Amino acid sequence: MTDRHLTLLSDQVGLMYHYYYQYKNNLYAGNSMEKRSALGQFYTPPQLSSKMLEKYDCDLKEFREKTILDPTCGSGLLLLDALIAGTEPDRVFGIELDEEVLKLAHDRLCNEKNPVKVPDLDYSGDVVTVKPYKDGDDFIEIPDAEYSADNGIKYDNIENYDVSKLWDTETGKIKDGVRTRKVKVKSVFIPTYNIHQGDALQNNSYIFPESKYEDAKYKNDVYKFEDGKAILEKKGGGTSFSGWGSL
């Protein structure tokens, strides 16, 4: 076993909350609680998705080469957080049973005319950083995670990221008096066919689009997921997956 794990940057965590609060009032496409319960629709907030991402035994440089699948992706929050963490957009895949919720995921993540904004990361050094913002750059303004609104407490990791001191959790707006900073971002979108309708809970499988992965080393291999890791079961026969995880 390895003790390595992904360490997210505070700007990445801030952007996860930015989008969560932007979307939180329309995560379920207006579905009733009865329908949500029947479909098991209980979506993952940033405090959980960030912890899930940090379970990966890799660094940020390695993470951008991971292939991410969410077999019950909903409106795409986990997939969006994977993009924010640095995964390449054409390596992000999702399955969703509910057609209306799937439309939300497509509108938010696969929209070339209105792409999502993710941190513009610099991979050139020993440590991955967000490229510094300069006047004229595209940016998103987030709370300065190093300080709270009132007492100057420093937040140097996710565990210490006190959301209640930075965001109004009801309105989704940054609280008055909170110092903010501009994060340099770039526009990305996931190919539409990477997120499709299906019942992963029934068939527990996913076939990567052959048009994109004809030369991929795992094209004809069968995998299963255990503890968030893909384990090879069979060479050849199609690429099958179950569970949230990555290659």
CSV table of N, CA, C and O in Angstrom, one decimal, residues 102-219:
chain,number,residue,atom,x,y,z
A,102,LEU,N,-29.6,14.5,-16.9
A,102,LEU,CA,-28.6,14.4,-17.9
A,102,LEU,C,-28.4,15.6,-18.7
A,102,LEU,O,-27.3,16.1,-19.1
A,103,LYS,N,-29.6,16.2,-19.1
A,103,LYS,CA,-29.5,17.5,-19.9
A,103,LYS,C,-28.8,18.6,-19.1
A,103,LYS,O,-28.1,19.4,-19.7
A,104,LEU,N,-29.0,18.6,-17.8
A,104,LEU,CA,-28.2,19.6,-17.0
A,104,LEU,C,-26.7,19.4,-17.1
A,104,LEU,O,-26.0,20.3,-17.2
A,105,ALA,N,-26.3,18.1,-17.0
A,105,ALA,CA,-24.9,17.8,-17.1
A,105,ALA,C,-24.4,18.2,-18.5
A,105,ALA,O,-23.3,18.8,-18.6
A,106,HIS,N,-25.1,17.9,-19.5
A,106,HIS,CA,-24.7,18.3,-20.9
A,106,HIS,C,-24.6,19.9,-21.0
A,106,HIS,O,-23.6,20.4,-21.5
A,107,ASP,N,-25.6,20.6,-20.5
A,107,ASP,CA,-25.6,22.0,-20.6
A,107,ASP,C,-24.4,22.6,-19.8
A,107,ASP,O,-23.9,23.6,-20.3
A,108,ARG,N,-24.1,22.0,-18.7
A,108,ARG,CA,-23.0,22.6,-17.9
A,108,ARG,C,-21.6,22.2,-18.3
A,108,ARG,O,-20.7,23.0,-18.2
A,109,LEU,N,-21.5,21.0,-18.7
A,109,LEU,CA,-20.1,20.4,-18.9
A,109,LEU,C,-19.8,20.2,-20.4
A,109,LEU,O,-18.6,20.1,-20.7
A,110,CYS,N,-20.7,20.2,-21.3
A,110,CYS,CA,-20.5,19.9,-22.7
A,110,CYS,C,-20.8,21.0,-23.6
A,110,CYS,O,-21.0,20.8,-24.8
A,111,ASN,N,-20.9,22.2,-23.1
A,111,ASN,CA,-21.4,23.4,-23.8
A,111,ASN,C,-20.2,24.2,-24.4
A,111,ASN,O,-19.6,24.9,-23.6
A,112,GLU,N,-20.0,24.0,-25.7
A,112,GLU,CA,-18.9,24.8,-26.3
A,112,GLU,C,-19.1,26.3,-26.3
A,112,GLU,O,-18.2,27.1,-26.2
A,113,LYS,N,-20.4,26.7,-26.3
A,113,LYS,CA,-20.7,28.1,-26.4
A,113,LYS,C,-20.6,28.8,-25.0
A,113,LYS,O,-20.4,30.0,-24.9
A,114,ASN,N,-20.8,28.0,-23.9
A,114,ASN,CA,-20.7,28.5,-22.6
A,114,ASN,C,-19.9,27.5,-21.7
A,114,ASN,O,-20.4,26.8,-20.8
A,115,PRO,N,-18.6,27.3,-22.0
A,115,PRO,CA,-17.8,26.3,-21.3
A,115,PRO,C,-17.6,26.6,-19.8
A,115,PRO,O,-17.7,27.8,-19.4
A,116,VAL,N,-17.3,25.6,-19.1
A,116,VAL,CA,-17.0,25.8,-17.7
A,116,VAL,C,-15.6,26.4,-17.6
A,116,VAL,O,-14.7,26.2,-18.5
A,117,LYS,N,-15.3,27.0,-16.5
A,117,LYS,CA,-14.0,27.6,-16.2
A,117,LYS,C,-13.3,26.8,-15.2
A,117,LYS,O,-13.8,26.6,-14.1
A,118,VAL,N,-12.1,26.4,-15.4
A,118,VAL,CA,-11.3,25.7,-14.5
A,118,VAL,C,-9.9,26.4,-14.3
A,118,VAL,O,-9.5,27.1,-15.1
A,119,PRO,N,-9.2,26.1,-13.2
A,119,PRO,CA,-8.0,26.8,-12.9
A,119,PRO,C,-7.0,26.5,-14.1
A,119,PRO,O,-6.9,25.4,-14.6
A,120,ASP,N,-6.3,27.6,-14.5
A,120,ASP,CA,-5.2,27.5,-15.5
A,120,ASP,C,-3.9,27.0,-14.8
A,120,ASP,O,-3.2,27.9,-14.2
A,121,LEU,N,-3.7,25.8,-14.8
A,121,LEU,CA,-2.6,25.2,-14.0
A,121,LEU,C,-1.2,25.2,-14.7
A,121,LEU,O,-1.2,25.1,-16.0
A,122,ASP,N,-0.2,25.4,-14.0
A,122,ASP,CA,1.2,25.5,-14.5
A,122,ASP,C,1.9,24.2,-14.0
A,122,ASP,O,2.1,24.0,-12.8
A,123,TYR,N,2.2,23.3,-15.0
A,123,TYR,CA,2.8,22.0,-14.7
A,123,TYR,C,4.3,22.0,-14.9
A,123,TYR,O,5.0,21.0,-14.8
A,124,SER,N,4.9,23.2,-15.2
A,124,SER,CA,6.3,23.2,-15.6
A,124,SER,C,7.3,23.0,-14.4
A,124,SER,O,8.4,22.6,-14.6
A,125,GLY,N,6.9,23.4,-13.2
A,125,GLY,CA,7.8,23.3,-12.1
A,125,GLY,C,7.7,21.9,-11.3
A,125,GLY,O,7.0,21.0,-11.8
A,126,ASP,N,8.4,21.8,-10.2
A,126,ASP,CA,8.3,20.6,-9.4
A,126,ASP,C,7.0,20.4,-8.8
A,126,ASP,O,6.5,19.3,-8.5
A,127,VAL,N,6.3,21.6,-8.5
A,127,VAL,CA,5.0,21.6,-7.8
A,127,VAL,C,4.0,22.3,-8.7
A,127,VAL,O,4.3,23.3,-9.3
A,128,VAL,N,2.9,21.7,-8.9
A,128,VAL,CA,1.8,22.3,-9.7
A,128,VAL,C,1.2,23.5,-9.0
A,128,VAL,O,1.0,23.5,-7.8
A,129,THR,N,1.1,24.6,-9.8
A,129,THR,CA,0.5,25.8,-9.2
A,129,THR,C,-0.5,26.4,-10.2
A,129,THR,O,-0.6,25.9,-11.4
A,130,VAL,N,-1.4,27.3,-9.8
A,130,VAL,CA,-2.2,28.0,-10.7
A,130,VAL,C,-1.4,29.2,-11.2
A,130,VAL,O,-0.8,29.9,-10.5
A,131,LYS,N,-1.5,29.4,-12.5
A,131,LYS,CA,-0.8,30.5,-13.1
A,131,LYS,C,-1.2,31.8,-12.5
A,131,LYS,O,-2.4,32.0,-12.3
A,132,PRO,N,-0.3,32.7,-12.3
A,132,PRO,CA,-0.7,34.0,-11.6
A,132,PRO,C,-1.6,34.8,-12.5
A,132,PRO,O,-1.5,34.9,-13.8
A,133,TYR,N,-2.6,35.4,-11.9
A,133,TYR,CA,-3.6,36.3,-12.6
A,133,TYR,C,-2.9,37.6,-13.0
A,133,TYR,O,-2.2,38.2,-12.2
A,134,LYS,N,-3.2,38.0,-14.3
A,134,LYS,CA,-2.7,39.3,-14.7
A,134,LYS,C,-3.9,40.1,-15.3
A,134,LYS,O,-4.9,39.4,-15.8
A,135,ASP,N,-3.9,41.4,-15.3
A,135,ASP,CA,-5.0,42.2,-15.9
A,135,ASP,C,-5.3,41.7,-17.3
A,135,ASP,O,-4.4,41.6,-18.1
A,136,GLY,N,-6.6,41.5,-17.6
A,136,GLY,CA,-7.0,41.0,-18.9
A,136,GLY,C,-7.2,39.5,-19.0
A,136,GLY,O,-7.8,39.0,-19.9
A,137,ASP,N,-6.7,38.8,-18.0
A,137,ASP,CA,-6.9,37.3,-18.0
A,137,ASP,C,-8.3,37.0,-17.6
A,137,ASP,O,-9.0,37.7,-16.9
A,138,ASP,N,-8.8,35.8,-18.1
A,138,ASP,CA,-10.1,35.3,-17.7
A,138,ASP,C,-9.9,34.9,-16.2
A,138,ASP,O,-8.9,34.2,-15.8
A,139,PHE,N,-10.9,35.2,-15.4
A,139,PHE,CA,-10.8,34.8,-14.0
A,139,PHE,C,-12.2,34.5,-13.3
A,139,PHE,O,-13.2,34.9,-13.9
A,140,ILE,N,-12.1,33.9,-12.2
A,140,ILE,CA,-13.3,33.7,-11.3
A,140,ILE,C,-12.8,34.2,-9.9
A,140,ILE,O,-11.7,33.9,-9.5
A,141,GLU,N,-13.7,35.0,-9.3
A,141,GLU,CA,-13.3,35.6,-8.0
A,141,GLU,C,-13.9,34.7,-6.9
A,141,GLU,O,-15.1,34.3,-6.9
A,142,ILE,N,-13.0,34.2,-6.0
A,142,ILE,CA,-13.4,33.3,-4.9
A,142,ILE,C,-12.9,33.9,-3.6
A,142,ILE,O,-12.1,34.8,-3.6
A,143,PRO,N,-13.4,33.4,-2.5
A,143,PRO,CA,-12.9,33.8,-1.2
A,143,PRO,C,-11.4,33.5,-1.1
A,143,PRO,O,-10.9,32.5,-1.6
A,144,ASP,N,-10.6,34.4,-0.5
A,144,ASP,CA,-9.2,34.1,-0.2
A,144,ASP,C,-9.2,33.1,0.9
A,144,ASP,O,-9.5,33.4,2.1
A,145,ALA,N,-8.9,31.8,0.6
A,145,ALA,CA,-9.1,30.7,1.6
A,145,ALA,C,-8.2,30.8,2.8
A,145,ALA,O,-8.3,30.1,3.7
A,146,GLU,N,-7.2,31.7,2.7
A,146,GLU,CA,-6.2,31.8,3.8
A,146,GLU,C,-6.7,32.5,5.0
A,146,GLU,O,-6.2,32.4,6.1
A,147,TYR,N,-7.9,33.2,4.8
A,147,TYR,CA,-8.4,34.0,5.9
A,147,TYR,C,-9.9,34.0,6.0
A,147,TYR,O,-10.6,33.9,5.0
A,148,SER,N,-10.4,34.0,7.2
A,148,SER,CA,-11.8,34.1,7.4
A,148,SER,C,-12.3,35.5,7.4
A,148,SER,O,-11.5,36.4,7.3
A,149,ALA,N,-13.6,35.7,7.5
A,149,ALA,CA,-14.1,37.1,7.4
A,149,ALA,C,-13.8,37.9,8.6
A,149,ALA,O,-13.7,39.1,8.5
A,150,ASP,N,-13.6,37.3,9.8
A,150,ASP,CA,-13.6,38.1,11.0
A,150,ASP,C,-12.3,37.9,11.9
A,150,ASP,O,-12.0,38.8,12.6
A,151,ASN,N,-11.7,36.7,11.8
A,151,ASN,CA,-10.7,36.5,12.9
A,151,ASN,C,-9.3,36.2,12.3
A,151,ASN,O,-8.4,35.8,13.1
A,152,GLY,N,-9.1,36.3,11.0
A,152,GLY,CA,-7.8,36.1,10.4
A,152,GLY,C,-7.2,34.7,10.5
A,152,GLY,O,-6.0,34.5,10.4
A,153,ILE,N,-8.1,33.7,10.8
A,153,ILE,CA,-7.6,32.3,10.9
A,153,ILE,C,-7.1,31.8,9.5
A,153,ILE,O,-7.7,32.1,8.5
A,154,LYS,N,-5.9,31.2,9.5
A,154,LYS,CA,-5.4,30.8,8.2
A,154,LYS,C,-5.9,29.4,7.9
A,154,LYS,O,-5.9,28.5,8.7
A,155,TYR,N,-6.3,29.2,6.6
A,155,TYR,CA,-6.7,27.9,6.1
A,155,TYR,C,-5.6,27.3,5.2
A,155,TYR,O,-5.5,27.8,4.1
A,156,ASP,N,-4.9,26.3,5.6
A,156,ASP,CA,-3.8,25.8,4.7
A,156,ASP,C,-4.1,24.4,4.2
A,156,ASP,O,-3.3,23.8,3.5
A,157,ASN,N,-5.3,23.9,4.4
A,157,ASN,CA,-5.7,22.6,3.8
A,157,ASN,C,-7.2,22.5,3.8
A,157,ASN,O,-7.9,23.3,4.4
A,158,ILE,N,-7.7,21.4,3.2
A,158,ILE,CA,-9.2,21.3,3.1
A,158,ILE,C,-9.8,21.1,4.5
A,158,ILE,O,-10.9,21.6,4.7
A,159,GLU,N,-9.2,20.4,5.4
A,159,GLU,CA,-9.8,20.1,6.7
A,159,GLU,C,-10.1,21.4,7.4
A,159,GLU,O,-11.0,21.5,8.2
A,160,ASN,N,-9.3,22.5,7.1
A,160,ASN,CA,-9.4,23.7,7.8
A,160,ASN,C,-10.2,24.7,7.0
A,160,ASN,O,-10.3,25.9,7.4
A,161,TYR,N,-10.8,24.3,5.9
A,161,TYR,CA,-11.5,25.2,5.0
A,161,TYR,C,-12.9,25.4,5.6
A,161,TYR,O,-13.8,24.6,5.4
A,162,ASP,N,-13.1,26.5,6.4
A,162,ASP,CA,-14.3,26.7,7.1
A,162,ASP,C,-15.3,27.5,6.2
A,162,ASP,O,-15.3,28.7,6.1
A,163,VAL,N,-16.2,26.7,5.5
A,163,VAL,CA,-17.1,27.3,4.5
A,163,VAL,C,-18.0,28.3,5.1
A,163,VAL,O,-18.3,29.3,4.5
A,164,SER,N,-18.5,28.1,6.3
A,164,SER,CA,-19.5,28.9,6.9
A,164,SER,C,-18.9,30.3,7.2
A,164,SER,O,-19.7,31.3,7.3
A,165,LYS,N,-17.6,30.5,7.3
A,165,LYS,CA,-17.0,31.8,7.4
A,165,LYS,C,-16.7,32.5,6.1
A,165,LYS,O,-16.5,33.7,6.1
A,166,LEU,N,-16.8,31.8,5.0
A,166,LEU,CA,-16.5,32.4,3.7
A,166,LEU,C,-17.7,32.6,2.8
A,166,LEU,O,-17.8,33.6,2.1
A,167,TRP,N,-18.6,31.6,2.9
A,167,TRP,CA,-19.8,31.7,2.0
A,167,TRP,C,-21.1,31.8,2.8
A,167,TRP,O,-21.2,31.2,3.9
A,168,ASP,N,-22.1,32.5,2.2
A,168,ASP,CA,-23.4,32.4,2.7
A,168,ASP,C,-24.0,31.1,2.2
A,168,ASP,O,-24.3,31.1,1.0
A,169,THR,N,-24.2,30.1,3.0
A,169,THR,CA,-24.6,28.8,2.5
A,169,THR,C,-26.1,28.8,2.0
A,169,THR,O,-26.5,27.8,1.3
A,170,GLU,N,-26.8,29.8,2.3
A,170,GLU,CA,-28.2,29.9,1.8
A,170,GLU,C,-28.3,30.5,0.4
A,170,GLU,O,-28.9,30.1,-0.5
A,171,THR,N,-27.6,31.7,0.3
A,171,THR,CA,-27.6,32.4,-1.0
A,171,THR,C,-26.5,32.0,-2.0
A,171,THR,O,-26.6,32.2,-3.2
A,172,GLY,N,-25.5,31.3,-1.4
A,172,GLY,CA,-24.4,30.9,-2.3
A,172,GLY,C,-23.4,32.1,-2.6
A,172,GLY,O,-22.5,31.9,-3.5
A,173,LYS,N,-23.6,33.2,-2.0
A,173,LYS,CA,-22.7,34.4,-2.3
A,173,LYS,C,-21.6,34.4,-1.2
A,173,LYS,O,-21.7,33.9,-0.1
A,174,ILE,N,-20.5,35.1,-1.6
A,174,ILE,CA,-19.4,35.3,-0.7
A,174,ILE,C,-19.9,36.2,0.4
A,174,ILE,O,-20.5,37.3,0.1
A,175,LYS,N,-19.5,36.0,1.6
A,175,LYS,CA,-20.0,36.8,2.7
A,175,LYS,C,-19.3,38.2,2.7
A,175,LYS,O,-18.2,38.4,2.2
A,176,ASP,N,-20.1,39.2,3.1
A,176,ASP,CA,-19.6,40.5,3.2
A,176,ASP,C,-18.4,40.5,4.2
A,176,ASP,O,-18.3,39.9,5.2
A,177,GLY,N,-17.4,41.3,3.8
A,177,GLY,CA,-16.2,41.4,4.6
A,177,GLY,C,-15.1,40.3,4.3
A,177,GLY,O,-14.0,40.4,4.9
A,178,VAL,N,-15.4,39.3,3.5
A,178,VAL,CA,-14.4,38.3,3.2
A,178,VAL,C,-13.5,38.8,2.1
A,178,VAL,O,-14.0,39.3,1.1
A,179,ARG,N,-12.2,38.7,2.4
A,179,ARG,CA,-11.3,39.1,1.3
A,179,ARG,C,-11.3,38.1,0.2
A,179,ARG,O,-11.4,36.8,0.4
A,180,THR,N,-11.3,38.5,-1.0
A,180,THR,CA,-11.4,37.7,-2.2
A,180,THR,C,-10.1,37.8,-3.0
A,180,THR,O,-9.3,38.7,-2.8
A,181,ARG,N,-10.0,36.8,-4.0
A,181,ARG,CA,-8.9,36.9,-4.9
A,181,ARG,C,-9.4,36.4,-6.3
A,181,ARG,O,-10.3,35.6,-6.3
A,182,LYS,N,-8.7,36.8,-7.3
A,182,LYS,CA,-9.0,36.4,-8.7
A,182,LYS,C,-8.2,35.2,-9.1
A,182,LYS,O,-6.9,35.3,-9.0
A,183,VAL,N,-8.8,34.1,-9.5
A,183,VAL,CA,-8.1,32.9,-9.9
A,183,VAL,C,-8.1,32.9,-11.4
A,183,VAL,O,-9.2,32.9,-12.1
A,184,LYS,N,-6.9,32.8,-12.0
A,184,LYS,CA,-6.9,32.7,-13.5
A,184,LYS,C,-7.5,31.4,-13.9
A,184,LYS,O,-7.1,30.3,-13.4
A,185,VAL,N,-8.4,31.4,-14.9
A,185,VAL,CA,-9.0,30.2,-15.4
A,185,VAL,C,-9.0,30.1,-16.9
A,185,VAL,O,-8.6,31.0,-17.6
A,186,LYS,N,-9.3,28.9,-17.4
A,186,LYS,CA,-9.4,28.6,-18.8
A,186,LYS,C,-10.7,27.9,-19.1
A,186,LYS,O,-11.3,27.3,-18.2
A,187,SER,N,-11.2,28.0,-20.3
A,187,SER,CA,-12.4,27.3,-20.7
A,187,SER,C,-12.2,25.9,-21.1
A,187,SER,O,-11.3,25.6,-21.9
A,188,VAL,N,-13.1,25.0,-20.6
A,188,VAL,CA,-13.0,23.6,-21.1
A,188,VAL,C,-14.4,23.1,-21.2
A,188,VAL,O,-15.4,23.6,-20.7
A,189,PHE,N,-14.5,22.0,-22.0
A,189,PHE,CA,-15.8,21.3,-22.1
A,189,PHE,C,-15.6,19.8,-22.4
A,189,PHE,O,-14.6,19.5,-23.0
A,190,ILE,N,-16.4,19.0,-21.8
A,190,ILE,CA,-16.4,17.5,-22.1
A,190,ILE,C,-17.1,17.2,-23.4
A,190,ILE,O,-18.2,17.7,-23.6
A,191,PRO,N,-16.5,16.3,-24.2
A,191,PRO,CA,-17.3,15.9,-25.4
A,191,PRO,C,-18.7,15.4,-25.0
A,191,PRO,O,-18.8,14.6,-24.1
A,192,THR,N,-19.7,15.8,-25.8
A,192,THR,CA,-21.0,15.4,-25.4
A,192,THR,C,-21.2,13.9,-25.3
A,192,THR,O,-21.9,13.4,-24.3
A,193,TYR,N,-20.6,13.1,-26.2
A,193,TYR,CA,-20.9,11.7,-26.2
A,193,TYR,C,-20.2,11.0,-25.0
A,193,TYR,O,-20.4,9.8,-24.8
A,194,ASN,N,-19.3,11.7,-24.3
A,194,ASN,CA,-18.7,11.1,-23.1
A,194,ASN,C,-19.7,11.0,-21.9
A,194,ASN,O,-19.4,10.3,-20.9
A,195,ILE,N,-20.8,11.7,-21.9
A,195,ILE,CA,-21.8,11.6,-20.9
A,195,ILE,C,-23.1,11.2,-21.5
A,195,ILE,O,-23.7,12.0,-22.3
A,196,HIS,N,-23.5,10.0,-21.2
A,196,HIS,CA,-24.7,9.5,-21.9
A,196,HIS,C,-25.7,8.9,-20.9
A,196,HIS,O,-25.4,8.7,-19.8
A,197,GLN,N,-26.9,8.6,-21.5
A,197,GLN,CA,-28.0,8.0,-20.6
A,197,GLN,C,-27.8,6.5,-20.5
A,197,GLN,O,-27.5,5.8,-21.5
A,198,GLY,N,-28.0,6.0,-19.3
A,198,GLY,CA,-27.9,4.6,-19.1
A,198,GLY,C,-28.1,4.3,-17.6
A,198,GLY,O,-28.1,5.2,-16.8
A,199,ASP,N,-28.3,3.0,-17.4
A,199,ASP,CA,-28.6,2.6,-16.0
A,199,ASP,C,-27.4,1.8,-15.5
A,199,ASP,O,-27.3,0.5,-15.6
A,200,ALA,N,-26.4,2.5,-15.0
A,200,ALA,CA,-25.2,1.8,-14.5
A,200,ALA,C,-25.4,0.9,-13.4
A,200,ALA,O,-24.7,-0.1,-13.1
A,201,LEU,N,-26.5,1.2,-12.6
A,201,LEU,CA,-26.8,0.3,-11.4
A,201,LEU,C,-27.3,-1.1,-11.9
A,201,LEU,O,-27.2,-2.0,-11.2
A,202,GLN,N,-27.8,-1.1,-13.1
A,202,GLN,CA,-28.3,-2.4,-13.6
A,202,GLN,C,-27.3,-3.2,-14.4
A,202,GLN,O,-27.1,-4.3,-14.1
A,203,ASN,N,-26.5,-2.5,-15.3
A,203,ASN,CA,-25.6,-3.2,-16.1
A,203,ASN,C,-24.1,-3.2,-15.7
A,203,ASN,O,-23.3,-3.9,-16.1
A,204,ASN,N,-23.8,-2.2,-14.7
A,204,ASN,CA,-22.5,-2.2,-14.1
A,204,ASN,C,-21.4,-2.2,-15.2
A,204,ASN,O,-20.4,-2.8,-15.0
A,205,SER,N,-21.6,-1.5,-16.3
A,205,SER,CA,-20.6,-1.5,-17.3
A,205,SER,C,-20.5,-0.2,-18.1
A,205,SER,O,-21.5,0.6,-18.1
A,206,TYR,N,-19.4,0.0,-18.7
A,206,TYR,CA,-19.2,1.2,-19.5
A,206,TYR,C,-18.2,0.9,-20.6
A,206,TYR,O,-17.2,0.4,-20.4
A,207,ILE,N,-18.6,1.3,-21.8
A,207,ILE,CA,-17.7,1.1,-23.0
A,207,ILE,C,-17.2,2.4,-23.4
A,207,ILE,O,-18.0,3.3,-23.8
A,208,PHE,N,-15.9,2.6,-23.4
A,208,PHE,CA,-15.4,3.9,-23.9
A,208,PHE,C,-15.7,4.0,-25.4
A,208,PHE,O,-15.6,3.1,-26.2
A,209,PRO,N,-16.0,5.2,-25.9
A,209,PRO,CA,-16.2,5.5,-27.3
A,209,PRO,C,-15.0,5.1,-28.1
A,209,PRO,O,-13.9,5.6,-27.9
A,210,GLU,N,-15.1,4.1,-29.0
A,210,GLU,CA,-14.0,3.6,-29.8
A,210,GLU,C,-13.4,4.7,-30.6
A,210,GLU,O,-12.2,4.7,-30.9
A,211,SER,N,-14.2,5.6,-31.1
A,211,SER,CA,-13.6,6.7,-32.0
A,211,SER,C,-12.6,7.5,-31.3
A,211,SER,O,-11.7,8.1,-31.9
A,212,LYS,N,-12.7,7.6,-29.9
A,212,LYS,CA,-11.7,8.4,-29.2
A,212,LYS,C,-10.6,7.5,-28.6
A,212,LYS,O,-9.5,8.0,-28.4
A,213,TYR,N,-10.8,6.3,-28.5
A,213,TYR,CA,-9.8,5.4,-27.8
A,213,TYR,C,-9.4,4.2,-28.5
A,213,TYR,O,-9.2,3.2,-28.0
A,214,GLU,N,-9.3,4.4,-29.9
A,214,GLU,CA,-8.9,3.2,-30.7
A,214,GLU,C,-7.5,2.7,-30.3
A,214,GLU,O,-7.3,1.5,-30.4
A,215,ASP,N,-6.7,3.6,-29.9
A,215,ASP,CA,-5.3,3.2,-29.6
A,215,ASP,C,-5.0,3.1,-28.1
A,215,ASP,O,-3.9,2.9,-27.7
A,216,ALA,N,-6.1,3.3,-27.3
A,216,ALA,CA,-5.9,3.3,-25.9
A,216,ALA,C,-5.5,1.9,-25.4
A,216,ALA,O,-6.0,0.9,-25.9
A,217,LYS,N,-4.6,1.8,-24.5
A,217,LYS,CA,-4.0,0.5,-24.1
A,217,LYS,C,-5.1,-0.4,-23.4
A,217,LYS,O,-5.0,-1.6,-23.3
A,218,TYR,N,-6.2,0.3,-22.9
A,218,TYR,CA,-7.2,-0.5,-22.2
A,218,TYR,C,-8.5,-0.7,-23.0
A,218,TYR,O,-9.5,-1.1,-22.5
A,219,LYS,N,-8.4,-0.4,-24.3
A,219,LYS,CA,-9.6,-0.5,-25.2
A,219,LYS,C,-10.3,-1.8,-25.0
A,219,LYS,O,-11.6,-1.8,-24.9
